[in-house]
């Protein structure tokens, strides 16, 4: 079945470090891919998305490229800030009679000043 | 800009008690969803409603029922709560289409003792 696998956390970085969170997926058909972010005590909110192969999603300095050949959608940021500390979820959405979104387990990021 | 509103924010139940979690969205979205979030497991879909008048089971529907009351409202009912249902519950909504992102409420933290 359809699934999303992302790197386990927590990931701890110093401010201004480079961030990569790996995400791979398994899906039938052509899914849309998403990264969501969750801050403490809140629901998830969309960070970025890509809807077809080779698309690059970007927002707030974060980027991810839809790689069909490697079934990956890795999240990157060149210089993290303390305010980026949160839990990040990779997700895919497929049309299976209804548009269901499947999430990875989440990766917690801590950024130290 | 209310978005997706969930009530209550916190609830403690005893085993066997029942309760209904309420969710309303003001974005005129067709699709609505209930997820549960457990540590290390990401979000798992309980039920969803692709459009007004329809509901379908997700990954973990046992022990739950739902009602799509109208286009705005989608409620989740626990008929006889069990400790295994201790979790954080999120309601979400989206437009039609796999490329449409989910919009989440801030969650209900439920503890069953």
PDB file of C-alpha atoms in Angstrom:
ATOM      1  CA  UNK A   1       0.000   0.000   0.000  1.00  0.00           C
ATOM      2  CA  UNK A   2       0.878   3.659  -0.051  1.00  0.00           C
ATOM      3  CA  UNK A   3       3.328   4.766   2.622  1.00  0.00           C
ATOM      4  CA  UNK A   4       5.773   7.459   3.686  1.00  0.00           C
ATOM      5  CA  UNK A   5       9.066   6.889   5.474  1.00  0.00           C
ATOM      6  CA  UNK A   6      11.024   9.745   6.984  1.00  0.00           C
ATOM      7  CA  UNK A   7      14.175   9.881   9.041  1.00  0.00           C
ATOM      8  CA  UNK A   8      13.824   9.355  12.744  1.00  0.00           C
ATOM      9  CA  UNK A   9      14.538  12.167  15.116  1.00  0.00           C
ATOM     10  CA  UNK A  10      15.191  14.054  17.078  1.00  0.00           C
ATOM     11  CA  UNK A  11      17.542  16.105  14.965  1.00  0.00           C
ATOM     12  CA  UNK A  12      19.557  18.651  16.943  1.00  0.00           C
ATOM     13  CA  UNK A  13      21.375  21.444  15.118  1.00  0.00           C
ATOM     14  CA  UNK A  14      23.070  24.695  15.994  1.00  0.00           C
ATOM     15  CA  UNK A  15      21.666  27.923  14.625  1.00  0.00           C
ATOM     16  CA  UNK A  16      22.735  28.620  11.001  1.00  0.00           C
ATOM     17  CA  UNK A  17      23.478  24.942  10.317  1.00  0.00           C
ATOM     18  CA  UNK A  18      22.259  23.171   7.161  1.00  0.00           C
ATOM     19  CA  UNK A  19      19.188  20.990   7.543  1.00  0.00           C
ATOM     20  CA  UNK A  20      18.201  17.876   5.627  1.00  0.00           C
ATOM     21  CA  UNK A  21      15.275  15.654   6.609  1.00  0.00           C
ATOM     22  CA  UNK A  22      14.963  12.618   4.369  1.00  0.00           C
ATOM     23  CA  UNK A  23      11.612  11.388   3.088  1.00  0.00           C
ATOM     24  CA  UNK A  24      10.842   8.515   0.724  1.00  0.00           C
ATOM     25  CA  UNK A  25       7.470   7.261  -0.381  1.00  0.00           C
ATOM     26  CA  UNK A  26       5.663   4.326  -1.945  1.00  0.00           C
ATOM     27  CA  UNK A  27       2.557   5.050  -3.973  1.00  0.00           C
ATOM     28  CA  UNK A  28       0.517   3.783  -6.855  1.00  0.00           C
ATOM     29  CA  UNK A  29      -0.178   6.372  -9.476  1.00  0.00           C
ATOM     30  CA  UNK A  30       1.080   9.933  -9.218  1.00  0.00           C
ATOM     31  CA  UNK A  31       0.802  11.363  -5.721  1.00  0.00           C
ATOM     32  CA  UNK A  32       1.107  14.951  -4.609  1.00  0.00           C
ATOM     33  CA  UNK A  33       3.781  15.434  -1.945  1.00  0.00           C
ATOM     34  CA  UNK A  34       3.739  17.739   1.054  1.00  0.00           C
ATOM     35  CA  UNK A  35       5.752  18.867   4.038  1.00  0.00           C
ATOM     36  CA  UNK A  36       3.795  19.989   7.081  1.00  0.00           C
ATOM     37  CA  UNK A  37       5.160  21.596  10.247  1.00  0.00           C
ATOM     38  CA  UNK A  38       3.730  21.340  13.753  1.00  0.00           C
ATOM     39  CA  UNK A  39       4.635  23.799  16.498  1.00  0.00           C
ATOM     40  CA  UNK A  40       3.965  22.873  20.147  1.00  0.00           C
ATOM     41  CA  UNK A  41       0.285  22.816  21.064  1.00  0.00           C
ATOM     42  CA  UNK A  42      -0.869  23.462  17.515  1.00  0.00           C
ATOM     43  CA  UNK A  43      -2.201  21.552  14.555  1.00  0.00           C
ATOM     44  CA  UNK A  44      -0.160  20.852  11.461  1.00  0.00           C
ATOM     45  CA  UNK A  45       0.228  23.567   8.876  1.00  0.00           C
ATOM     46  CA  UNK A  46       1.374  23.300   5.293  1.00  0.00           C
ATOM     47  CA  UNK A  47       5.019  24.194   4.763  1.00  0.00           C
ATOM     48  CA  UNK A  48       5.375  23.392   1.053  1.00  0.00           C
ATOM     49  CA  UNK A  49       4.116  21.051  -1.634  1.00  0.00           C
ATOM     50  CA  UNK A  50       4.925  19.629  -5.063  1.00  0.00           C
ATOM     51  CA  UNK A  51       2.396  18.050  -7.372  1.00  0.00           C
ATOM     52  CA  UNK A  52       4.460  16.459 -10.143  1.00  0.00           C
ATOM     53  CA  UNK A  53       7.884  15.038 -10.835  1.00  0.00           C
ATOM     54  CA  UNK A  54      10.797  17.520 -10.744  1.00  0.00           C
ATOM     55  CA  UNK A  55       8.638  20.219  -9.133  1.00  0.00           C
ATOM     56  CA  UNK A  56      10.369  22.112  -6.342  1.00  0.00           C
ATOM     57  CA  UNK A  57       8.296  23.364  -3.444  1.00  0.00           C
ATOM     58  CA  UNK A  58       9.671  26.233  -1.361  1.00  0.00           C
ATOM     59  CA  UNK A  59       8.596  28.404   1.542  1.00  0.00           C
ATOM     60  CA  UNK A  60      10.318  30.342   4.359  1.00  0.00           C
ATOM     61  CA  UNK A  61      13.751  29.198   3.154  1.00  0.00           C
ATOM     62  CA  UNK A  62      12.769  25.507   3.080  1.00  0.00           C
ATOM     63  CA  UNK A  63      12.896  23.556  -0.172  1.00  0.00           C
ATOM     64  CA  UNK A  64      12.042  20.060  -1.384  1.00  0.00           C
ATOM     65  CA  UNK A  65      12.168  18.531  -4.873  1.00  0.00           C
ATOM     66  CA  UNK A  66       9.811  15.786  -6.091  1.00  0.00           C
ATOM     67  CA  UNK A  67      12.153  13.034  -7.309  1.00  0.00           C
ATOM     68  CA  UNK A  68      10.148  10.322  -9.042  1.00  0.00           C
ATOM     69  CA  UNK A  69      13.202   8.238  -9.965  1.00  0.00           C
ATOM     70  CA  UNK A  70      14.232   7.872  -6.322  1.00  0.00           C
ATOM     71  CA  UNK A  71      10.690   8.258  -4.873  1.00  0.00           C
ATOM     72  CA  UNK A  72      12.001  10.946  -2.539  1.00  0.00           C
ATOM     73  CA  UNK A  73      11.021  14.397  -1.280  1.00  0.00           C
ATOM     74  CA  UNK A  74      13.805  15.486   1.060  1.00  0.00           C
ATOM     75  CA  UNK A  75      13.387  18.722   3.027  1.00  0.00           C
ATOM     76  CA  UNK A  76      16.319  21.159   3.110  1.00  0.00           C
ATOM     77  CA  UNK A  77      17.121  24.551   4.569  1.00  0.00           C
ATOM     78  CA  UNK A  78      20.430  26.326   4.228  1.00  0.00           C
ATOM     79  CA  UNK A  79      20.517  28.070   7.603  1.00  0.00           C
ATOM     80  CA  UNK A  80      18.159  27.068  10.406  1.00  0.00           C
ATOM     81  CA  UNK A  81      16.962  29.365  13.163  1.00  0.00           C
ATOM     82  CA  UNK A  82      15.817  28.643  16.711  1.00  0.00           C
ATOM     83  CA  UNK A  83      12.275  29.448  15.575  1.00  0.00           C
ATOM     84  CA  UNK A  84      12.427  26.461  13.167  1.00  0.00           C
ATOM     85  CA  UNK A  85      12.294  24.078  16.133  1.00  0.00           C
ATOM     86  CA  UNK A  86       9.185  21.979  15.503  1.00  0.00           C
ATOM     87  CA  UNK A  87       8.040  18.591  14.242  1.00  0.00           C
ATOM     88  CA  UNK A  88       8.121  18.103  10.468  1.00  0.00           C
ATOM     89  CA  UNK A  89       5.870  15.644   8.636  1.00  0.00           C
ATOM     90  CA  UNK A  90       6.267  14.377   5.099  1.00  0.00           C
ATOM     91  CA  UNK A  91       2.994  13.347   3.458  1.00  0.00           C
ATOM     92  CA  UNK A  92       1.499  12.184   0.185  1.00  0.00           C
ATOM     93  CA  UNK A  93      -1.980  12.477  -1.206  1.00  0.00           C
ATOM     94  CA  UNK A  94      -3.528  10.066  -3.661  1.00  0.00           C
ATOM     95  CA  UNK A  95      -6.891   9.735  -5.302  1.00  0.00           C
ATOM     96  CA  UNK A  96      -8.433   6.497  -4.086  1.00  0.00           C
ATOM     97  CA  UNK A  97     -12.078   7.400  -4.414  1.00  0.00           C
ATOM     98  CA  UNK A  98     -11.476  10.154  -1.910  1.00  0.00           C
ATOM     99  CA  UNK A  99      -8.313  12.172  -1.595  1.00  0.00           C
ATOM    100  CA  UNK A 100      -6.578  10.595   1.373  1.00  0.00           C
ATOM    101  CA  UNK A 101      -3.380  11.992   2.816  1.00  0.00           C
ATOM    102  CA  UNK A 102      -0.844   9.597   4.333  1.00  0.00           C
ATOM    103  CA  UNK A 103       1.732  10.898   6.789  1.00  0.00           C
ATOM    104  CA  UNK A 104       5.191   9.867   7.843  1.00  0.00           C
ATOM    105  CA  UNK A 105       5.940   9.448  11.550  1.00  0.00           C
ATOM    106  CA  UNK A 106       7.345  12.970  11.906  1.00  0.00           C
ATOM    107  CA  UNK A 107      10.841  14.274  12.668  1.00  0.00           C
ATOM    108  CA  UNK A 108      11.417  16.519  15.657  1.00  0.00           C
ATOM    109  CA  UNK A 109      13.952  19.302  15.074  1.00  0.00           C
ATOM    110  CA  UNK A 110      15.686  21.160  17.892  1.00  0.00           C
ATOM    111  CA  UNK A 111      17.770  24.204  16.979  1.00  0.00           C
ATOM    112  CA  UNK A 112      20.171  25.535  19.619  1.00  0.00           C
ATOM    113  CA  UNK A 113      21.220  29.168  19.822  1.00  0.00           C
TER     114      UNK A 113
ATOM    115  CA  UNK B   1     -10.071  33.852   9.858  1.00  0.00           C
ATOM    116  CA  UNK B   2     -11.270  30.997  12.067  1.00  0.00           C
ATOM    117  CA  UNK B   3     -10.334  28.194   9.644  1.00  0.00           C
ATOM    118  CA  UNK B   4     -10.956  24.836  11.365  1.00  0.00           C
ATOM    119  CA  UNK B   5     -12.344  24.979  14.903  1.00  0.00           C
ATOM    120  CA  UNK B   6     -12.348  21.969  17.227  1.00  0.00           C
ATOM    121  CA  UNK B   7     -13.993  21.594  20.595  1.00  0.00           C
ATOM    122  CA  UNK B   8     -13.179  20.726  23.301  1.00  0.00           C
ATOM    123  CA  UNK B   9      -9.416  21.304  23.583  1.00  0.00           C
ATOM    124  CA  UNK B  10      -8.979  18.883  26.478  1.00  0.00           C
ATOM    125  CA  UNK B  11     -11.104  16.039  27.813  1.00  0.00           C
ATOM    126  CA  UNK B  12     -10.691  13.323  30.420  1.00  0.00           C
ATOM    127  CA  UNK B  13     -13.030  10.326  30.270  1.00  0.00           C
ATOM    128  CA  UNK B  14     -13.425   7.181  32.287  1.00  0.00           C
ATOM    129  CA  UNK B  15     -13.437   3.845  30.484  1.00  0.00           C
ATOM    130  CA  UNK B  16     -16.878   3.207  29.016  1.00  0.00           C
ATOM    131  CA  UNK B  17     -17.997   6.823  28.864  1.00  0.00           C
ATOM    132  CA  UNK B  18     -19.038   8.388  25.591  1.00  0.00           C
ATOM    133  CA  UNK B  19     -18.336  11.748  24.033  1.00  0.00           C
ATOM    134  CA  UNK B  20     -18.514  13.670  20.776  1.00  0.00           C
ATOM    135  CA  UNK B  21     -15.710  15.787  19.362  1.00  0.00           C
ATOM    136  CA  UNK B  22     -16.965  18.700  17.329  1.00  0.00           C
ATOM    137  CA  UNK B  23     -15.333  20.214  14.246  1.00  0.00           C
ATOM    138  CA  UNK B  24     -16.395  23.087  12.008  1.00  0.00           C
ATOM    139  CA  UNK B  25     -14.694  24.785   9.056  1.00  0.00           C
ATOM    140  CA  UNK B  26     -15.511  28.094   7.430  1.00  0.00           C
ATOM    141  CA  UNK B  27     -13.503  27.697   4.200  1.00  0.00           C
ATOM    142  CA  UNK B  28     -16.297  26.091   2.161  1.00  0.00           C
ATOM    143  CA  UNK B  29     -14.230  22.925   1.781  1.00  0.00           C
ATOM    144  CA  UNK B  30     -15.873  19.787   0.460  1.00  0.00           C
ATOM    145  CA  UNK B  31     -13.713  17.231   2.266  1.00  0.00           C
ATOM    146  CA  UNK B  32     -13.208  16.760   6.004  1.00  0.00           C
ATOM    147  CA  UNK B  33     -11.120  14.316   8.004  1.00  0.00           C
ATOM    148  CA  UNK B  34     -10.461  13.019  11.491  1.00  0.00           C
ATOM    149  CA  UNK B  35      -6.950  11.932  12.430  1.00  0.00           C
ATOM    150  CA  UNK B  36      -5.395  10.728  15.641  1.00  0.00           C
ATOM    151  CA  UNK B  37      -1.792  11.473  16.568  1.00  0.00           C
ATOM    152  CA  UNK B  38       0.190   9.145  18.768  1.00  0.00           C
ATOM    153  CA  UNK B  39       3.899   9.437  19.651  1.00  0.00           C
ATOM    154  CA  UNK B  40       6.153   7.971  16.978  1.00  0.00           C
ATOM    155  CA  UNK B  41       3.248   7.041  14.710  1.00  0.00           C
ATOM    156  CA  UNK B  42       2.514  10.204  12.820  1.00  0.00           C
ATOM    157  CA  UNK B  43      -1.121  10.848  12.015  1.00  0.00           C
ATOM    158  CA  UNK B  44      -3.511   8.021  11.271  1.00  0.00           C
ATOM    159  CA  UNK B  45      -6.785   8.567   9.465  1.00  0.00           C
ATOM    160  CA  UNK B  46      -9.871   7.516  11.410  1.00  0.00           C
ATOM    161  CA  UNK B  47     -12.693   8.579   9.080  1.00  0.00           C
ATOM    162  CA  UNK B  48     -13.126  11.014   6.264  1.00  0.00           C
ATOM    163  CA  UNK B  49     -15.933  12.651   4.346  1.00  0.00           C
ATOM    164  CA  UNK B  50     -15.153  13.402   0.713  1.00  0.00           C
ATOM    165  CA  UNK B  51     -18.280  15.505   0.362  1.00  0.00           C
ATOM    166  CA  UNK B  52     -21.422  16.403   2.252  1.00  0.00           C
ATOM    167  CA  UNK B  53     -23.541  13.314   2.772  1.00  0.00           C
ATOM    168  CA  UNK B  54     -20.731  10.762   2.477  1.00  0.00           C
ATOM    169  CA  UNK B  55     -18.390   9.222   5.027  1.00  0.00           C
ATOM    170  CA  UNK B  56     -15.780   6.490   4.711  1.00  0.00           C
ATOM    171  CA  UNK B  57     -13.515   4.537   7.002  1.00  0.00           C
ATOM    172  CA  UNK B  58      -9.855   5.333   7.209  1.00  0.00           C
ATOM    173  CA  UNK B  59      -6.999   3.321   8.639  1.00  0.00           C
ATOM    174  CA  UNK B  60      -8.186   3.037  12.266  1.00  0.00           C
ATOM    175  CA  UNK B  61     -12.022   3.350  12.417  1.00  0.00           C
ATOM    176  CA  UNK B  62     -12.800   0.792  15.127  1.00  0.00           C
ATOM    177  CA  UNK B  63     -14.434   2.302  18.210  1.00  0.00           C
ATOM    178  CA  UNK B  64     -15.462   5.512  16.424  1.00  0.00           C
ATOM    179  CA  UNK B  65     -18.423   6.870  14.501  1.00  0.00           C
ATOM    180  CA  UNK B  66     -18.771  10.078  12.525  1.00  0.00           C
ATOM    181  CA  UNK B  67     -21.483  12.382  11.277  1.00  0.00           C
ATOM    182  CA  UNK B  68     -21.172  14.917   8.463  1.00  0.00           C
ATOM    183  CA  UNK B  69     -23.885  17.196   9.763  1.00  0.00           C
ATOM    184  CA  UNK B  70     -23.640  19.679   6.877  1.00  0.00           C
ATOM    185  CA  UNK B  71     -20.882  21.056   4.687  1.00  0.00           C
ATOM    186  CA  UNK B  72     -19.291  22.912   7.617  1.00  0.00           C
ATOM    187  CA  UNK B  73     -19.460  20.360  10.415  1.00  0.00           C
ATOM    188  CA  UNK B  74     -17.993  16.899  10.930  1.00  0.00           C
ATOM    189  CA  UNK B  75     -18.234  15.254  14.351  1.00  0.00           C
ATOM    190  CA  UNK B  76     -16.439  12.232  15.808  1.00  0.00           C
ATOM    191  CA  UNK B  77     -18.126  10.084  18.458  1.00  0.00           C
ATOM    192  CA  UNK B  78     -16.606   7.630  20.891  1.00  0.00           C
ATOM    193  CA  UNK B  79     -19.453   5.395  22.070  1.00  0.00           C
ATOM    194  CA  UNK B  80     -17.559   3.533  24.800  1.00  0.00           C
ATOM    195  CA  UNK B  81     -14.140   5.025  25.437  1.00  0.00           C
ATOM    196  CA  UNK B  82     -11.139   2.768  26.033  1.00  0.00           C
ATOM    197  CA  UNK B  83      -7.638   3.626  27.311  1.00  0.00           C
ATOM    198  CA  UNK B  84      -6.286   2.795  23.821  1.00  0.00           C
ATOM    199  CA  UNK B  85      -8.183   5.835  22.553  1.00  0.00           C
ATOM    200  CA  UNK B  86      -6.031   8.181  24.619  1.00  0.00           C
ATOM    201  CA  UNK B  87      -4.566  10.400  21.920  1.00  0.00           C
ATOM    202  CA  UNK B  88      -4.600  13.826  20.313  1.00  0.00           C
ATOM    203  CA  UNK B  89      -7.367  14.133  17.746  1.00  0.00           C
ATOM    204  CA  UNK B  90      -7.159  16.475  14.782  1.00  0.00           C
ATOM    205  CA  UNK B  91      -9.878  17.535  12.406  1.00  0.00           C
ATOM    206  CA  UNK B  92      -8.873  18.767   8.972  1.00  0.00           C
ATOM    207  CA  UNK B  93     -10.530  19.988   5.791  1.00  0.00           C
ATOM    208  CA  UNK B  94      -9.511  20.424   2.177  1.00  0.00           C
ATOM    209  CA  UNK B  95     -10.733  21.307  -1.264  1.00  0.00           C
ATOM    210  CA  UNK B  96     -11.260  18.537  -3.800  1.00  0.00           C
ATOM    211  CA  UNK B  97      -8.177  17.142  -5.470  1.00  0.00           C
ATOM    212  CA  UNK B  98      -5.047  15.329  -4.381  1.00  0.00           C
ATOM    213  CA  UNK B  99      -3.006  18.533  -4.707  1.00  0.00           C
ATOM    214  CA  UNK B 100      -5.127  20.424  -2.181  1.00  0.00           C
ATOM    215  CA  UNK B 101      -3.436  20.651   1.219  1.00  0.00           C
ATOM    216  CA  UNK B 102      -5.131  19.871   4.504  1.00  0.00           C
ATOM    217  CA  UNK B 103      -6.078  22.643   6.913  1.00  0.00           C
ATOM    218  CA  UNK B 104      -5.960  21.500  10.525  1.00  0.00           C
ATOM    219  CA  UNK B 105      -7.627  22.492  13.752  1.00  0.00           C
ATOM    220  CA  UNK B 106      -5.574  22.814  16.927  1.00  0.00           C
ATOM    221  CA  UNK B 107      -6.541  19.401  18.239  1.00  0.00           C
ATOM    222  CA  UNK B 108      -8.337  17.782  21.150  1.00  0.00           C
ATOM    223  CA  UNK B 109      -6.195  16.070  23.769  1.00  0.00           C
ATOM    224  CA  UNK B 110      -8.200  13.124  25.106  1.00  0.00           C
ATOM    225  CA  UNK B 111      -7.221  11.000  28.083  1.00  0.00           C
ATOM    226  CA  UNK B 112      -9.178   7.849  28.940  1.00  0.00           C
ATOM    227  CA  UNK B 113      -8.525   6.437  32.407  1.00  0.00           C
TER     228      UNK B 113
END
